[in-house]
Coordinates of C-alpha atoms in Angstrom, one line a residue:
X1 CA -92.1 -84.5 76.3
X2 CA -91.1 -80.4 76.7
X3 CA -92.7 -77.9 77.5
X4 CA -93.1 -74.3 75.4
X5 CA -93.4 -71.3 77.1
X6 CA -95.5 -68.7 75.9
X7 CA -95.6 -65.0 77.3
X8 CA -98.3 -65.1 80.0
X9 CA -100.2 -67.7 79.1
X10 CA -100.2 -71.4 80.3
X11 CA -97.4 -73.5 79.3
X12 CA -98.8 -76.2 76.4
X13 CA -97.2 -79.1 75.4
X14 CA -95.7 -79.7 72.4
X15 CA -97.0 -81.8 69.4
X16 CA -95.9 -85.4 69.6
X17 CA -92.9 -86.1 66.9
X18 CA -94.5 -89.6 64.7
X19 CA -91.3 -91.3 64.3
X20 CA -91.6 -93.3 60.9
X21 CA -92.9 -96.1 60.6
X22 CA -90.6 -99.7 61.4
X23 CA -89.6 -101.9 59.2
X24 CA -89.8 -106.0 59.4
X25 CA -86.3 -107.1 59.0
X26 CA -86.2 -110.3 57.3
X27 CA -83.7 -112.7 58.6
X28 CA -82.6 -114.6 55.6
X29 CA -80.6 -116.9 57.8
X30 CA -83.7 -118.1 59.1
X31 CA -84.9 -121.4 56.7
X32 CA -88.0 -121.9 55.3
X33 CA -89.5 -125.4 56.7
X34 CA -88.0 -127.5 54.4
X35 CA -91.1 -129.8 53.8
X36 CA -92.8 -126.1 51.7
X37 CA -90.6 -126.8 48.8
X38 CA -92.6 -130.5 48.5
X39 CA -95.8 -128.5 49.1
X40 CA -95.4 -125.6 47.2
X41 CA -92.2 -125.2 45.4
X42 CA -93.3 -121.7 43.7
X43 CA -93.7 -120.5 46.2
X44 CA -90.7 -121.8 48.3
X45 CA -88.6 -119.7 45.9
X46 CA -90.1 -116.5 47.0
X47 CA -90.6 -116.4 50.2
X48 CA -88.7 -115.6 53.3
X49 CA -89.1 -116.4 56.7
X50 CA -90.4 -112.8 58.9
X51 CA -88.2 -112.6 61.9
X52 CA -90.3 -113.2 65.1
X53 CA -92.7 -115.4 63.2
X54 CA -91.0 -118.7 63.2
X55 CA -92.2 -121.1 66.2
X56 CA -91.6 -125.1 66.9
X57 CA -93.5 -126.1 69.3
X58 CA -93.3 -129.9 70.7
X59 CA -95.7 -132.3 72.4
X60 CA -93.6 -134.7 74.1
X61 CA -94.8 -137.7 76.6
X62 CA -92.1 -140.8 76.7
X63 CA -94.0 -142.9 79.3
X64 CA -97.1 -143.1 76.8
X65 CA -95.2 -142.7 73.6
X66 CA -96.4 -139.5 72.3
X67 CA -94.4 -137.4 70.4
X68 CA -96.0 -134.3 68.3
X69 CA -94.4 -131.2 66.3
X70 CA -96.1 -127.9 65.1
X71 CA -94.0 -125.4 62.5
X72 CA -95.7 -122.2 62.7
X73 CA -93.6 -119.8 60.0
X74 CA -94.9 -116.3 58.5
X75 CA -93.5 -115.5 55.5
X76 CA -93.5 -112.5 53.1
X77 CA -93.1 -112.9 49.2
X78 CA -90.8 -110.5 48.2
X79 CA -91.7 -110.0 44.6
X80 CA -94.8 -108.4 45.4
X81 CA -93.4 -105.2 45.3
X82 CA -95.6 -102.5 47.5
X83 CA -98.7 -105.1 47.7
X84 CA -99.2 -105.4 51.6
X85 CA -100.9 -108.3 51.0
X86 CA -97.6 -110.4 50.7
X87 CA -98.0 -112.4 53.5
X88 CA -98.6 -116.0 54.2
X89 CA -99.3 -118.6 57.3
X90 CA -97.7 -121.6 57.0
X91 CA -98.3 -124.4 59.2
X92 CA -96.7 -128.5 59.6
X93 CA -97.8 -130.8 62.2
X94 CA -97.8 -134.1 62.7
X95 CA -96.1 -137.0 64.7
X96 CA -92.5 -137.0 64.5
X97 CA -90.8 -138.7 62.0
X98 CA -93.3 -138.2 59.5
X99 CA -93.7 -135.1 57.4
X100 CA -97.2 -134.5 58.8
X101 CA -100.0 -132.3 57.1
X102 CA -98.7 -129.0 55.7
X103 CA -101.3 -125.8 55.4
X104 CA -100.6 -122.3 53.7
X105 CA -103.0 -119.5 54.1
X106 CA -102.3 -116.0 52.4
X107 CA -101.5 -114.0 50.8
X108 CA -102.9 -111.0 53.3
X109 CA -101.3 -108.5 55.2
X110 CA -98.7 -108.8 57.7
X111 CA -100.5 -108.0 61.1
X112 CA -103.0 -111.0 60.2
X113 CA -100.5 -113.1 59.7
X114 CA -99.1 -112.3 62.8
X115 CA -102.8 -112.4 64.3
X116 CA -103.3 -115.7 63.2
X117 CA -100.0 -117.6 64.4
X118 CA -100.9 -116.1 68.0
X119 CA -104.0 -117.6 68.1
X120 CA -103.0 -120.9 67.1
X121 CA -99.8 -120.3 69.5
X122 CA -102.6 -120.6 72.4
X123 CA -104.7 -123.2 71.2
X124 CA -101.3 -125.5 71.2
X125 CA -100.0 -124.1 74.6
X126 CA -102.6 -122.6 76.4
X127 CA -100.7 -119.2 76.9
X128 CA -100.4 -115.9 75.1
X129 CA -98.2 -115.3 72.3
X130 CA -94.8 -113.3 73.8
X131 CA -95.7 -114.7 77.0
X132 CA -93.2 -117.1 77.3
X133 CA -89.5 -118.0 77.1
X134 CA -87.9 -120.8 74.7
X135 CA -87.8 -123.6 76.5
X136 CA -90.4 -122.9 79.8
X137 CA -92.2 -125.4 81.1
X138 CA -95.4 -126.6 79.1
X139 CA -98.9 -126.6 80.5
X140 CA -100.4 -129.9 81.4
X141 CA -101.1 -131.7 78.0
X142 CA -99.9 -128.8 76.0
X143 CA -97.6 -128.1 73.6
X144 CA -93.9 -126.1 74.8
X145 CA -91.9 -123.7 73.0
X146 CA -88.5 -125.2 71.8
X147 CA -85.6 -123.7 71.1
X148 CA -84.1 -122.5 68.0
X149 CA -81.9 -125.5 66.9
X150 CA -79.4 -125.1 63.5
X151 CA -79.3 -129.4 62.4
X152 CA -75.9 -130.0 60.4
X153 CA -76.9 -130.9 56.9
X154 CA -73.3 -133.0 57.0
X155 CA -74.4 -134.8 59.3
X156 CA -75.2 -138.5 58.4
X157 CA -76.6 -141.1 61.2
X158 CA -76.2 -144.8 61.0
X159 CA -77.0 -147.8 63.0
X160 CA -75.2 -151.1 63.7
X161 CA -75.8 -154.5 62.6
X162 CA -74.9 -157.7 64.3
X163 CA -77.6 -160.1 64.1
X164 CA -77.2 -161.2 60.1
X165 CA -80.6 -159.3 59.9
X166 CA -81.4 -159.1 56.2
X167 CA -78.3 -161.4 55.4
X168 CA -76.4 -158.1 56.5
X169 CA -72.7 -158.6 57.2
X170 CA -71.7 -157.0 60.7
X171 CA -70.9 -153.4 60.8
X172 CA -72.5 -149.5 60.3
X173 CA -75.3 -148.9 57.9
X174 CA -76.9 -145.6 57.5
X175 CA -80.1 -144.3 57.9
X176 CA -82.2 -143.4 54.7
X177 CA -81.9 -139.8 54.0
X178 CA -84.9 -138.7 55.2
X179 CA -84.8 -140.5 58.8
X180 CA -80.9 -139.4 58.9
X181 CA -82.6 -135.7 58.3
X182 CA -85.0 -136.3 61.4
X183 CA -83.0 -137.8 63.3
X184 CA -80.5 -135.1 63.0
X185 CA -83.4 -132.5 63.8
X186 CA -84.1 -133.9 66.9
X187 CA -80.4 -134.3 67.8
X188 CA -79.9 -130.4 67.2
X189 CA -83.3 -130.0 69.5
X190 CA -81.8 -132.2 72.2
X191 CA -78.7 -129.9 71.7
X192 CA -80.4 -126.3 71.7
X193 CA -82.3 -127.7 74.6
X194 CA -79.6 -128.3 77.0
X195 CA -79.8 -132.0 76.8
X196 CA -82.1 -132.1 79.3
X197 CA -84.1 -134.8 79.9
X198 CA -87.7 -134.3 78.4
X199 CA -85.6 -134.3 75.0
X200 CA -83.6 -136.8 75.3
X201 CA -85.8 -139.7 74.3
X202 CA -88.0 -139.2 71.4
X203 CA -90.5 -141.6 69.5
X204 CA -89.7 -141.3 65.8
X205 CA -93.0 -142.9 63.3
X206 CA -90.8 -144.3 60.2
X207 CA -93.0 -146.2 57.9
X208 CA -94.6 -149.3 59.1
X209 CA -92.3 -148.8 62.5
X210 CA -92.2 -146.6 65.8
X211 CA -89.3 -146.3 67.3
X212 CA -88.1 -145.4 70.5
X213 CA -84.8 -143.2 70.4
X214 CA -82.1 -142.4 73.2
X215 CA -80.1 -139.5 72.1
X216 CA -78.1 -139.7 75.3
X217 CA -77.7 -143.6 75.3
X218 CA -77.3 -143.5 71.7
X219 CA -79.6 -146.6 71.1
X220 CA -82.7 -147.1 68.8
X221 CA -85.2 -149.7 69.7
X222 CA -88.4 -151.2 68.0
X223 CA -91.4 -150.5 69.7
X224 CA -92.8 -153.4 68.1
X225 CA -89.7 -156.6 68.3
X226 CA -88.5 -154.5 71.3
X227 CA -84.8 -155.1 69.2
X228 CA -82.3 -152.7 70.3
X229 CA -79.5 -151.4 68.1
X230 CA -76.8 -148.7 68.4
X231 CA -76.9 -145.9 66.5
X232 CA -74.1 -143.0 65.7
X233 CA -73.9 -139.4 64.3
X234 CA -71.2 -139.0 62.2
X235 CA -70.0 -135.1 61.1
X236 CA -69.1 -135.5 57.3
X237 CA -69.1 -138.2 54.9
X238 CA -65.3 -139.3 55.0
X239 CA -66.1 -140.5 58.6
X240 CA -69.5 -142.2 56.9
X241 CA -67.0 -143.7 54.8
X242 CA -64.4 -144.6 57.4
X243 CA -67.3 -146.5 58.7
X244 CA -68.5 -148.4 56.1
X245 CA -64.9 -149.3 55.6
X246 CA -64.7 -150.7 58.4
X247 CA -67.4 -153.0 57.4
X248 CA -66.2 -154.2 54.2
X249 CA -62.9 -154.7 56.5
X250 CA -64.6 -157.2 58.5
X251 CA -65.8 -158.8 55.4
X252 CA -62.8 -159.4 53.8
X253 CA -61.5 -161.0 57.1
X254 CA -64.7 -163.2 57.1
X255 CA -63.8 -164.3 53.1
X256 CA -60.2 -164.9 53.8
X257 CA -60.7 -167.2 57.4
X258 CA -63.1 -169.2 55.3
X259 CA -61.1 -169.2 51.6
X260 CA -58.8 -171.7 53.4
X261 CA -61.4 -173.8 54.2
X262 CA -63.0 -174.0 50.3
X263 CA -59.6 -174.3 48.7
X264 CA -59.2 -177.8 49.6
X265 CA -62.7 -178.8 49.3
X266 CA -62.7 -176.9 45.6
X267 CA -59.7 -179.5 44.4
X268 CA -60.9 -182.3 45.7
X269 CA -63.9 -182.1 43.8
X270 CA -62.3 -181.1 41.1
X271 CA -60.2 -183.6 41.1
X272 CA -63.0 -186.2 41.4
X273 CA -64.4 -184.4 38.2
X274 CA -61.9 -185.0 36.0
X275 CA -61.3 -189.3 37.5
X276 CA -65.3 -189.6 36.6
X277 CA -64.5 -188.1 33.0
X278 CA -61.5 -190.0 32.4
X279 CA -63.1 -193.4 33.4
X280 CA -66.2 -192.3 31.4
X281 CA -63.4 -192.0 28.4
X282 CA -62.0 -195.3 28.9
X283 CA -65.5 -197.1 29.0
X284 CA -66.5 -195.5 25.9
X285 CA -63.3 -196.6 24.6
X286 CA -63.6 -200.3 25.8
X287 CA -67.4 -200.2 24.6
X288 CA -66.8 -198.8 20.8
X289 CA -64.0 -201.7 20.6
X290 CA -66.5 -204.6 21.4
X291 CA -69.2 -203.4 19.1
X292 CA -66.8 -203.4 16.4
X293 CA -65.7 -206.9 17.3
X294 CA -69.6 -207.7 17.2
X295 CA -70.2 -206.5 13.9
X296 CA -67.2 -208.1 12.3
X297 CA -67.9 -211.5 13.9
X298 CA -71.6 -210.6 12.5
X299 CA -70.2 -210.1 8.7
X300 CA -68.1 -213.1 9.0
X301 CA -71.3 -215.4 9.8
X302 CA -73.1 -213.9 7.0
X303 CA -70.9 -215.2 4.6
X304 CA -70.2 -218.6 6.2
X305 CA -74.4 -219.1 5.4
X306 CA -74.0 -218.2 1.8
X307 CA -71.4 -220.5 0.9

């Protein structure tokens, strides 16, 4: 603040200069939780994410084999035009690996949005909303604030096969889409988080399964059979390819090590096909010949009675 002066009297501040109001930026580089579009694909269209208000917060305890997500997102429909009520709370939790239940509240105005995703910020973690950093440790039982992690939609994970299971041949088979999707989420987690330890093994809930994922050792294993596998993260699909080349590779070799073997065994029997046809020709032959010779000899008595 100044001051005015004024002739003989007391100096008097001056009136306070309202700068205008702020605007919310909306960081379009910023996704929308992809699961909305499944929810609510309307509304998926037209919304956008409201830069501040986009939270992932993770509940994670390897020794008991708990793993837990919440998405918190506020989002503003931009074809409302002036309505300030434009607004919406959307919310995804679940355990990891599954898509979890989705709720959207709106539309209403921005500063209840914001209101409400604070207050669910502390139920989950126990703290005030701004009050802590990416990353900082969680409260006991509570949920911590990750950081922001971009997943490479290139990215394609596969796991390795050895044990015939399925009458599999040997060799790298990939992940269903969706799991490869998850998987890659948590990889890009592990990543943003500075590979440190509390992310580094997750348990991932994939259909009738758990299972229990080392992002460092690169393993899977099934909390059920307890069977480990190896698992990869290839960058783009040519490698995916390479991969699954390699496989049919080791195929071929298995075919041509054991086409040797069947060669022989495939003449000789065909070869004992075509003896049993021939002698089955020749006894036909001798047979038709001695009925003949039956018949005549038949006729011929016949006629011996008669005269």
């Amino acid at each position: 603040p100044f001051w005015l002066k004024t002739s003989g009297r007391r100096r008097a501040r001056a009136p306070a200069i309202r700068e205008p109001p702020r605007l919310t930026i909306f960081a379009r580089n910023m996704p929308v939780d992809r699961d909305l579009a499944g929810h609510d694909a309307e509304l998926a269209e037209r919304v956008a994410v409201i830069s501040g208000l986009d939270v992932r917060l993770a509940f994670i305890d390897a020794d008991a084999g708990e793993d837990k997500y919440q998405v918190l997102q506020g989002l503003r429909d931009g074809t409302t035009g002036e309505d300030p009520k434009c607004c919406y709370v959307y919310q995804r939790s679940g355990g990891t690996g599954t898509r979890g239940s989705i709720s959207v509240d709106g539309p209403m105005e921005q500063p209840k949005a914001a209101k409400a995703i604070a207050q669910t910020f502390k139920e989950m973690t126990g703290q005030e909303w701004g009050s802590v950093e990416p990353g900082h440790r969680a409260l006991p039982g509570k949920y911590w604030l990750q950081q922001a992690a971009t997943p490479d939609e290139g990215a394609i994970w596969q796991y390795y096969v050895d044990d015939g299971v399925d009458g599999k041949q040997p060799g790298w088979y990939p992940y269903e889409q969706s799991a490869s999707a998850e998987v890659e989420e948590l990889y890009a987690q592990h990543v943003a988080n500075e590979r440190e330890e509390r992310t580094a093994t997750r348990h991932v809930h994939s259909g009738y399964f758990s299972y229990k994922i080392d992002l460092e050792a690169m393993t899977q294993q099934n909390t059920k059979t307890k069977k480990v596998r190896t698992i990869r993260r290839v960058c783009c699909e040519a490698e995916a390819k390479d991969g699954e080349g390699a496989g049919r590779a080791e195929k071929l070799a298995h075919a041509a090590r054991v086409a040797p073997m069947k060669a022989p065994m495939k003449s000789l029997a065909k070869r004992a096909a075509l003896a049993k046809l021939a002698a089955k020709k020749v006894m036909k032959g001798v047979m038709k010949k001695a009925m003949k010779k039956a018949v005549k000899a038949k006729k011929v008595g016949s006629k011996a009675l008669v005269l």
